[in-house]
Tab-separated table of C-alpha atoms in Angstrom:
chain	number	residue	atom	x	y	z
A	1	UNK	CA	-3.709	32.502	10.540
A	2	UNK	CA	-2.643	29.195	12.088
A	3	UNK	CA	-5.118	26.312	12.113
A	4	UNK	CA	-4.662	22.947	13.848
A	5	UNK	CA	-6.948	20.074	12.822
A	6	UNK	CA	-6.965	16.488	14.017
A	7	UNK	CA	-7.767	13.966	11.283
A	8	UNK	CA	-8.630	10.257	11.226
A	9	UNK	CA	-7.121	8.104	8.506
A	10	UNK	CA	-6.514	4.352	8.308
A	11	UNK	CA	-7.507	3.762	11.907
A	12	UNK	CA	-5.082	6.316	13.316
A	13	UNK	CA	-5.064	10.053	13.954
A	14	UNK	CA	-2.736	12.909	13.147
A	15	UNK	CA	-2.679	16.666	13.664
A	16	UNK	CA	-2.083	18.949	10.695
A	17	UNK	CA	-1.140	22.592	11.162
A	18	UNK	CA	-1.575	25.153	8.387
A	19	UNK	CA	0.050	28.562	8.517
A	20	UNK	CA	-2.187	30.536	6.147
A	21	UNK	CA	-5.717	30.552	4.757
A	22	UNK	CA	-4.729	29.306	1.301
A	23	UNK	CA	-2.926	26.248	2.726
A	24	UNK	CA	-5.932	25.401	4.905
A	25	UNK	CA	-8.325	25.634	1.941
A	26	UNK	CA	-5.993	23.577	-0.269
A	27	UNK	CA	-5.809	20.735	2.263
A	28	UNK	CA	-9.582	20.767	2.735
A	29	UNK	CA	-10.053	20.421	-1.029
A	30	UNK	CA	-7.539	17.602	-1.434
A	31	UNK	CA	-8.527	15.636	1.678
A	32	UNK	CA	-12.143	15.642	0.449
A	33	UNK	CA	-11.005	13.238	-2.270
A	34	UNK	CA	-9.352	10.869	0.220
A	35	UNK	CA	-10.510	9.003	3.310
A	36	UNK	CA	-8.951	11.677	5.530
A	37	UNK	CA	-11.611	13.213	7.749
A	38	UNK	CA	-11.639	15.601	10.736
A	39	UNK	CA	-12.442	13.492	13.781
A	40	UNK	CA	-14.355	16.251	15.569
A	41	UNK	CA	-12.132	16.192	18.647
A	42	UNK	CA	-10.029	19.159	19.743
A	43	UNK	CA	-6.590	18.920	18.159
A	44	UNK	CA	-3.983	17.335	20.372
A	45	UNK	CA	-1.442	19.671	21.954
A	46	UNK	CA	1.355	17.343	20.859
A	47	UNK	CA	3.659	18.555	18.053
A	48	UNK	CA	1.824	18.377	14.702
A	49	UNK	CA	2.451	15.511	12.297
A	50	UNK	CA	2.451	17.894	9.323
A	51	UNK	CA	2.988	21.648	9.088
A	52	UNK	CA	2.008	23.297	5.774
A	53	UNK	CA	2.576	26.896	4.710
A	54	UNK	CA	2.759	28.898	1.502
A	55	UNK	CA	4.036	32.017	3.255
A	56	UNK	CA	6.690	30.862	5.769
A	57	UNK	CA	10.406	31.004	5.052
A	58	UNK	CA	11.526	28.195	2.714
A	59	UNK	CA	13.139	25.019	3.987
A	60	UNK	CA	16.738	25.056	2.780
A	61	UNK	CA	18.108	21.813	1.347
A	62	UNK	CA	21.762	21.267	2.338
A	63	UNK	CA	24.231	21.125	-0.526
A	64	UNK	CA	25.863	17.907	-1.660
A	65	UNK	CA	23.226	15.400	-0.531
A	66	UNK	CA	22.652	12.163	-2.473
A	67	UNK	CA	19.535	12.482	-4.631
A	68	UNK	CA	17.124	10.422	-6.722
A	69	UNK	CA	14.064	11.144	-8.853
A	70	UNK	CA	10.611	10.466	-7.392
A	71	UNK	CA	7.539	9.269	-9.266
A	72	UNK	CA	5.488	11.945	-10.992
A	73	UNK	CA	8.283	14.507	-11.089
A	74	UNK	CA	10.534	15.783	-8.327
A	75	UNK	CA	13.804	15.051	-6.579
A	76	UNK	CA	14.411	13.508	-3.154
A	77	UNK	CA	17.568	14.418	-1.211
A	78	UNK	CA	18.569	12.216	1.723
A	79	UNK	CA	20.655	13.019	4.779
A	80	UNK	CA	20.903	10.117	7.195
A	81	UNK	CA	17.432	9.730	8.700
A	82	UNK	CA	16.063	12.943	7.168
A	83	UNK	CA	14.977	13.669	3.605
A	84	UNK	CA	13.828	16.544	1.426
A	85	UNK	CA	11.524	16.234	-1.596
A	86	UNK	CA	11.709	19.148	-4.051
A	87	UNK	CA	8.730	19.431	-6.417
A	88	UNK	CA	8.949	22.460	-8.708
A	89	UNK	CA	10.415	24.631	-5.944
A	90	UNK	CA	8.120	23.434	-3.155
A	91	UNK	CA	9.788	21.307	-0.470
A	92	UNK	CA	8.545	18.466	1.735
A	93	UNK	CA	11.017	18.013	4.618
A	94	UNK	CA	10.739	14.726	6.517
A	95	UNK	CA	12.197	13.870	9.915
A	96	UNK	CA	14.169	17.039	10.630
A	97	UNK	CA	15.611	16.979	14.156
A	98	UNK	CA	13.599	19.027	16.642
A	99	UNK	CA	10.894	19.914	14.093
A	100	UNK	CA	7.457	18.625	13.118
A	101	UNK	CA	7.418	15.143	11.609
A	102	UNK	CA	6.811	16.605	8.136
A	103	UNK	CA	7.198	20.234	7.105
A	104	UNK	CA	5.834	21.516	3.784
A	105	UNK	CA	6.772	24.810	2.209
A	106	UNK	CA	4.730	25.476	-0.917
A	107	UNK	CA	6.236	27.886	-3.436
A	108	UNK	CA	3.372	30.350	-3.551
A	109	UNK	CA	-0.336	29.501	-3.913
A	110	UNK	CA	-0.800	26.857	-6.616
A	111	UNK	CA	-3.956	26.026	-8.533
A	112	UNK	CA	-6.001	23.512	-6.545
A	113	UNK	CA	-6.182	21.251	-9.609
A	114	UNK	CA	-2.401	21.399	-10.065
A	115	UNK	CA	-0.824	17.897	-10.255
A	116	UNK	CA	2.204	19.332	-8.427
A	117	UNK	CA	0.052	20.331	-5.435
A	118	UNK	CA	-1.478	16.852	-5.292
A	119	UNK	CA	1.992	15.263	-5.332
A	120	UNK	CA	3.267	17.600	-2.613
A	121	UNK	CA	0.411	16.818	-0.224
A	122	UNK	CA	0.474	13.115	-1.095
A	123	UNK	CA	4.170	12.808	-0.263
A	124	UNK	CA	3.683	14.739	2.986
A	125	UNK	CA	0.710	12.652	4.125
A	126	UNK	CA	2.407	9.383	3.152
A	127	UNK	CA	5.516	10.324	5.157
A	128	UNK	CA	3.475	11.297	8.231
A	129	UNK	CA	1.552	8.031	8.050
A	130	UNK	CA	4.759	5.991	7.762
A	131	UNK	CA	5.843	7.581	11.030
A	132	UNK	CA	2.591	6.153	12.466
A	133	UNK	CA	3.206	2.679	11.021
A	134	UNK	CA	0.757	3.034	8.145
A	135	UNK	CA	2.452	2.154	4.879
A	136	UNK	CA	1.246	3.011	1.389
A	137	UNK	CA	0.777	0.349	-1.304
A	138	UNK	CA	-0.183	1.017	-4.921
A	139	UNK	CA	-3.080	-1.437	-4.979
A	140	UNK	CA	-6.813	-1.874	-5.406
A	141	UNK	CA	-8.737	-3.782	-2.742
A	142	UNK	CA	-12.037	-5.660	-2.671
A	143	UNK	CA	-13.608	-8.273	-0.394
A	144	UNK	CA	-14.870	-11.722	-1.376
A	145	UNK	CA	-18.618	-11.547	-0.573
A	146	UNK	CA	-18.799	-15.238	0.385
A	147	UNK	CA	-15.834	-15.564	2.740
A	148	UNK	CA	-15.225	-11.959	3.776
A	149	UNK	CA	-11.557	-12.333	2.843
A	150	UNK	CA	-9.706	-9.332	1.489
A	151	UNK	CA	-8.212	-9.323	-2.014
A	152	UNK	CA	-5.457	-6.876	-2.986
A	153	UNK	CA	-4.748	-6.180	-6.672
A	154	UNK	CA	-1.325	-4.540	-6.739
A	155	UNK	CA	0.383	-3.022	-9.734
A	156	UNK	CA	1.516	0.173	-11.455
A	157	UNK	CA	-0.759	2.368	-13.509
A	158	UNK	CA	-1.907	0.504	-16.620
A	159	UNK	CA	-1.586	-2.983	-15.133
A	160	UNK	CA	-5.344	-3.671	-15.092
A	161	UNK	CA	-6.022	-3.318	-11.366
A	162	UNK	CA	-8.747	-0.672	-11.790
A	163	UNK	CA	-10.447	-2.768	-14.471
A	164	UNK	CA	-10.516	-5.799	-12.171
A	165	UNK	CA	-11.749	-3.748	-9.208
A	166	UNK	CA	-14.562	-2.209	-11.274
A	167	UNK	CA	-15.746	-5.590	-12.556
A	168	UNK	CA	-15.682	-7.124	-9.063
A	169	UNK	CA	-17.514	-4.186	-7.450
A	170	UNK	CA	-20.075	-4.322	-10.274
A	171	UNK	CA	-20.626	-8.001	-9.428
A	172	UNK	CA	-21.376	-7.176	-5.799
A	173	UNK	CA	-17.949	-7.509	-4.179
A	174	UNK	CA	-17.537	-4.923	-1.397
A	175	UNK	CA	-14.834	-2.416	-2.357
A	176	UNK	CA	-12.177	-0.342	-0.597
A	177	UNK	CA	-10.240	1.423	-3.369
A	178	UNK	CA	-8.999	0.964	-6.918
A	179	UNK	CA	-5.590	2.594	-6.569
A	180	UNK	CA	-3.930	3.398	-3.224
A	181	UNK	CA	-4.287	1.818	0.196
A	182	UNK	CA	-2.508	1.781	3.540
A	183	UNK	CA	-1.188	-1.270	5.361
A	184	UNK	CA	-0.715	-1.636	9.109
A	185	UNK	CA	-0.577	-4.155	11.927
A	186	UNK	CA	-3.849	-5.163	13.568
A	187	UNK	CA	-4.868	-7.809	16.135
A	188	UNK	CA	-6.150	-10.058	13.331
A	189	UNK	CA	-3.086	-9.698	11.085
A	190	UNK	CA	-1.883	-7.227	8.505
A	191	UNK	CA	-4.844	-4.989	7.650
A	192	UNK	CA	-5.528	-2.665	4.716
A	193	UNK	CA	-7.396	0.664	4.650
A	194	UNK	CA	-8.406	2.703	1.569
A	195	UNK	CA	-6.880	6.110	0.914
A	196	UNK	CA	-8.319	7.488	-2.342
A	197	UNK	CA	-12.114	7.885	-2.627
A	198	UNK	CA	-12.466	7.930	-6.406
A	199	UNK	CA	-12.116	5.178	-8.987
A	200	UNK	CA	-10.528	6.050	-12.341
A	201	UNK	CA	-11.112	4.066	-15.534
A	202	UNK	CA	-10.007	3.999	-19.151
A	203	UNK	CA	-12.385	4.159	-22.101
A	204	UNK	CA	-11.693	0.442	-22.709
A	205	UNK	CA	-12.856	-0.511	-19.220
A	206	UNK	CA	-15.997	1.591	-19.612
A	207	UNK	CA	-16.740	-0.008	-22.990
A	208	UNK	CA	-16.466	-3.481	-21.413
A	209	UNK	CA	-18.732	-2.697	-18.444
A	210	UNK	CA	-22.435	-2.838	-19.155
A	211	UNK	CA	-22.913	-2.035	-15.461
A	212	UNK	CA	-21.227	1.373	-15.768
A	213	UNK	CA	-22.812	2.127	-19.125
A	214	UNK	CA	-26.259	1.677	-17.594
A	215	UNK	CA	-25.493	4.182	-14.833
A	216	UNK	CA	-23.523	6.990	-16.443
A	217	UNK	CA	-22.251	8.338	-19.720
A	218	UNK	CA	-18.558	8.358	-20.503
A	219	UNK	CA	-18.970	11.970	-21.624
A	220	UNK	CA	-20.156	12.857	-18.108
A	221	UNK	CA	-16.785	11.841	-16.652
A	222	UNK	CA	-13.972	14.372	-16.907
A	223	UNK	CA	-10.587	13.230	-18.165
A	224	UNK	CA	-7.697	13.390	-15.706
A	225	UNK	CA	-4.259	12.046	-16.664
A	226	UNK	CA	-5.770	9.839	-19.361
A	227	UNK	CA	-8.471	8.293	-17.164
A	228	UNK	CA	-11.985	9.244	-16.154
A	229	UNK	CA	-12.627	9.367	-12.383
A	230	UNK	CA	-15.955	8.707	-10.687
A	231	UNK	CA	-17.202	8.264	-7.124
A	232	UNK	CA	-17.818	4.531	-6.538
A	233	UNK	CA	-20.266	5.137	-3.676
A	234	UNK	CA	-22.642	6.738	-6.201
A	235	UNK	CA	-22.406	3.845	-8.661
A	236	UNK	CA	-21.975	0.458	-7.018
A	237	UNK	CA	-24.644	-1.309	-5.003
A	238	UNK	CA	-21.842	-3.246	-3.304
A	239	UNK	CA	-21.039	-2.101	0.207
A	240	UNK	CA	-18.036	0.077	0.906
A	241	UNK	CA	-15.518	-1.447	3.315
A	242	UNK	CA	-13.247	0.824	5.335
A	243	UNK	CA	-10.905	-2.045	6.245
A	244	UNK	CA	-10.035	-5.619	5.299
A	245	UNK	CA	-7.542	-8.336	6.188
A	246	UNK	CA	-5.894	-9.447	2.921
A	247	UNK	CA	-5.873	-13.167	2.219
A	248	UNK	CA	-5.169	-13.040	-1.527
A	249	UNK	CA	-2.668	-10.898	-3.448
A	250	UNK	CA	-2.915	-10.480	-7.205
A	251	UNK	CA	-0.229	-8.887	-9.359
A	252	UNK	CA	-1.789	-8.269	-12.806
A	253	UNK	CA	0.165	-7.440	-15.922
A	254	UNK	CA	-1.437	-6.756	-19.292
A	255	UNK	CA	-0.177	-9.189	-21.921
A	256	UNK	CA	-2.335	-8.356	-24.946
A	257	UNK	CA	-3.123	-12.064	-25.446
A	258	UNK	CA	-6.596	-13.547	-25.325
A	259	UNK	CA	-6.430	-15.976	-22.377
A	260	UNK	CA	-5.531	-14.933	-18.831
A	261	UNK	CA	-2.856	-16.995	-17.064
A	262	UNK	CA	-2.566	-17.272	-13.297
A	263	UNK	CA	0.638	-18.434	-11.594
A	264	UNK	CA	1.046	-18.921	-7.869
A	265	UNK	CA	4.014	-17.059	-6.381
A	266	UNK	CA	6.484	-18.106	-3.716
A	267	UNK	CA	6.797	-15.792	-0.681
A	268	UNK	CA	10.197	-14.488	-1.844
A	269	UNK	CA	8.792	-13.465	-5.229
A	270	UNK	CA	5.753	-11.980	-3.511
A	271	UNK	CA	8.018	-9.905	-1.274
A	272	UNK	CA	10.025	-8.610	-4.238
A	273	UNK	CA	6.838	-7.501	-5.999
A	274	UNK	CA	5.469	-5.818	-2.871
A	275	UNK	CA	8.686	-3.832	-2.491
A	276	UNK	CA	8.393	-2.614	-6.099
A	277	UNK	CA	4.901	-1.349	-5.281
A	278	UNK	CA	6.171	0.257	-2.041
A	279	UNK	CA	9.393	2.098	-2.967
A	280	UNK	CA	9.482	4.046	0.297
A	281	UNK	CA	10.193	0.757	2.074
A	282	UNK	CA	13.730	1.291	0.800
A	283	UNK	CA	13.930	5.078	0.415
A	284	UNK	CA	12.779	6.148	3.899
A	285	UNK	CA	15.577	4.884	6.126
A	286	UNK	CA	13.852	5.917	9.360
A	287	UNK	CA	10.830	3.664	8.761
A	288	UNK	CA	12.296	1.047	6.383
A	289	UNK	CA	12.794	-1.718	8.997
A	290	UNK	CA	9.152	-1.595	10.135
A	291	UNK	CA	7.917	-1.169	6.559
A	292	UNK	CA	9.822	-4.194	5.275
A	293	UNK	CA	8.779	-6.301	8.270
A	294	UNK	CA	5.119	-5.512	7.548
A	295	UNK	CA	5.458	-6.426	3.859
A	296	UNK	CA	7.135	-9.685	4.885
A	297	UNK	CA	4.248	-10.459	7.234
A	298	UNK	CA	1.766	-9.770	4.420
A	299	UNK	CA	3.673	-12.081	2.054
A	300	UNK	CA	3.350	-14.864	4.639
A	301	UNK	CA	-0.269	-14.100	5.490
A	302	UNK	CA	-1.698	-14.045	1.965
A	303	UNK	CA	-1.514	-16.351	-1.038
A	304	UNK	CA	-0.136	-14.472	-4.045
A	305	UNK	CA	-0.565	-14.906	-7.792
A	306	UNK	CA	0.880	-13.350	-10.922
A	307	UNK	CA	-1.975	-12.668	-13.342
A	308	UNK	CA	-1.027	-12.445	-17.008
A	309	UNK	CA	-4.079	-10.406	-17.914
A	310	UNK	CA	-5.144	-11.080	-21.486
A	311	UNK	CA	-7.854	-9.242	-23.358
A	312	UNK	CA	-10.354	-11.685	-21.888
A	313	UNK	CA	-10.000	-10.000	-18.526
A	314	UNK	CA	-11.939	-7.031	-19.914
A	315	UNK	CA	-14.955	-9.340	-19.746
A	316	UNK	CA	-16.557	-8.855	-16.297
A	317	UNK	CA	-17.571	-12.502	-15.869
A	318	UNK	CA	-14.051	-13.684	-16.682
A	319	UNK	CA	-12.534	-11.253	-14.176
A	320	UNK	CA	-14.849	-12.446	-11.402
A	321	UNK	CA	-14.182	-16.105	-12.216
A	322	UNK	CA	-10.402	-15.652	-12.170
A	323	UNK	CA	-10.344	-13.799	-8.846
A	324	UNK	CA	-12.869	-16.104	-7.183
A	325	UNK	CA	-10.746	-19.079	-8.224
A	326	UNK	CA	-7.690	-17.570	-6.520
A	327	UNK	CA	-9.676	-16.912	-3.317
A	328	UNK	CA	-10.935	-20.508	-3.240
A	329	UNK	CA	-7.424	-21.880	-3.769
A	330	UNK	CA	-6.148	-19.820	-0.839
A	331	UNK	CA	-8.935	-21.202	1.360
A	332	UNK	CA	-8.144	-24.781	0.364
A	333	UNK	CA	-4.465	-24.471	1.299
A	334	UNK	CA	-4.936	-22.907	4.741
């Protein structure tokens, strides 16, 4: 059973083809947790962006290719402008000549809650979007309610970005996402779109947020990879934003100290930090030039700050004051 579906994501569209019923159901389940939605139009007759199957013949990885480990577990093999990502026997093949943009061969039906399945589909979708000039960044995003300017909070897991996003959304700042977004060119500059629907918090963030405590119990939130996810649309009165133009970039890092220190960054330092949060800007040779050019444009467009996040940043009022101060400083220098 082959199914072709046209989806909208980050202001662009792509066609996904599934070769069996299990693959179709798995994508439906995973895409429900992201801002990836069927657009209702008949699927384009153009070659699909992604082909997924759990029953087709496996994609064979050529011997002797250079390889490196990918985040979350797996190995990427590169061959000129093509690459293969092997995750526990399942393969994501990117940019094969004469084939679909991304081909996925899943090693038998996996549990829908399997972290491996999530990584497989995430890598496939990210690769297809890069081919459409939408580039992933590990970052939260909110919007200053006074100026309408976008604020990106970029950092690895455990850096404090979800904590800051939760406190700002609780204070009425419109939100996009707390974890992963997509960057692309737009008429008004570099724009950002959310990818993941759910927020995920630690017990410490919940304990510091009277707003969340008044609306849900920590015991009601299931634990996933050490954090507790929830749907922000059900919790925050702040409006959801499906797009913003970033004017401020924050790079938080937990210090364990009491006070929070903010340091303005030069564009070169900003660029280096953006690349660390966007490793495919170096790994994917086919899209690297456009990816790096977009990050460079973002570094010029926005004012960036390193945030040495002390324990005081767990306080919601402190978090709002720190971020609002950075937004005002950007406005005063432009």
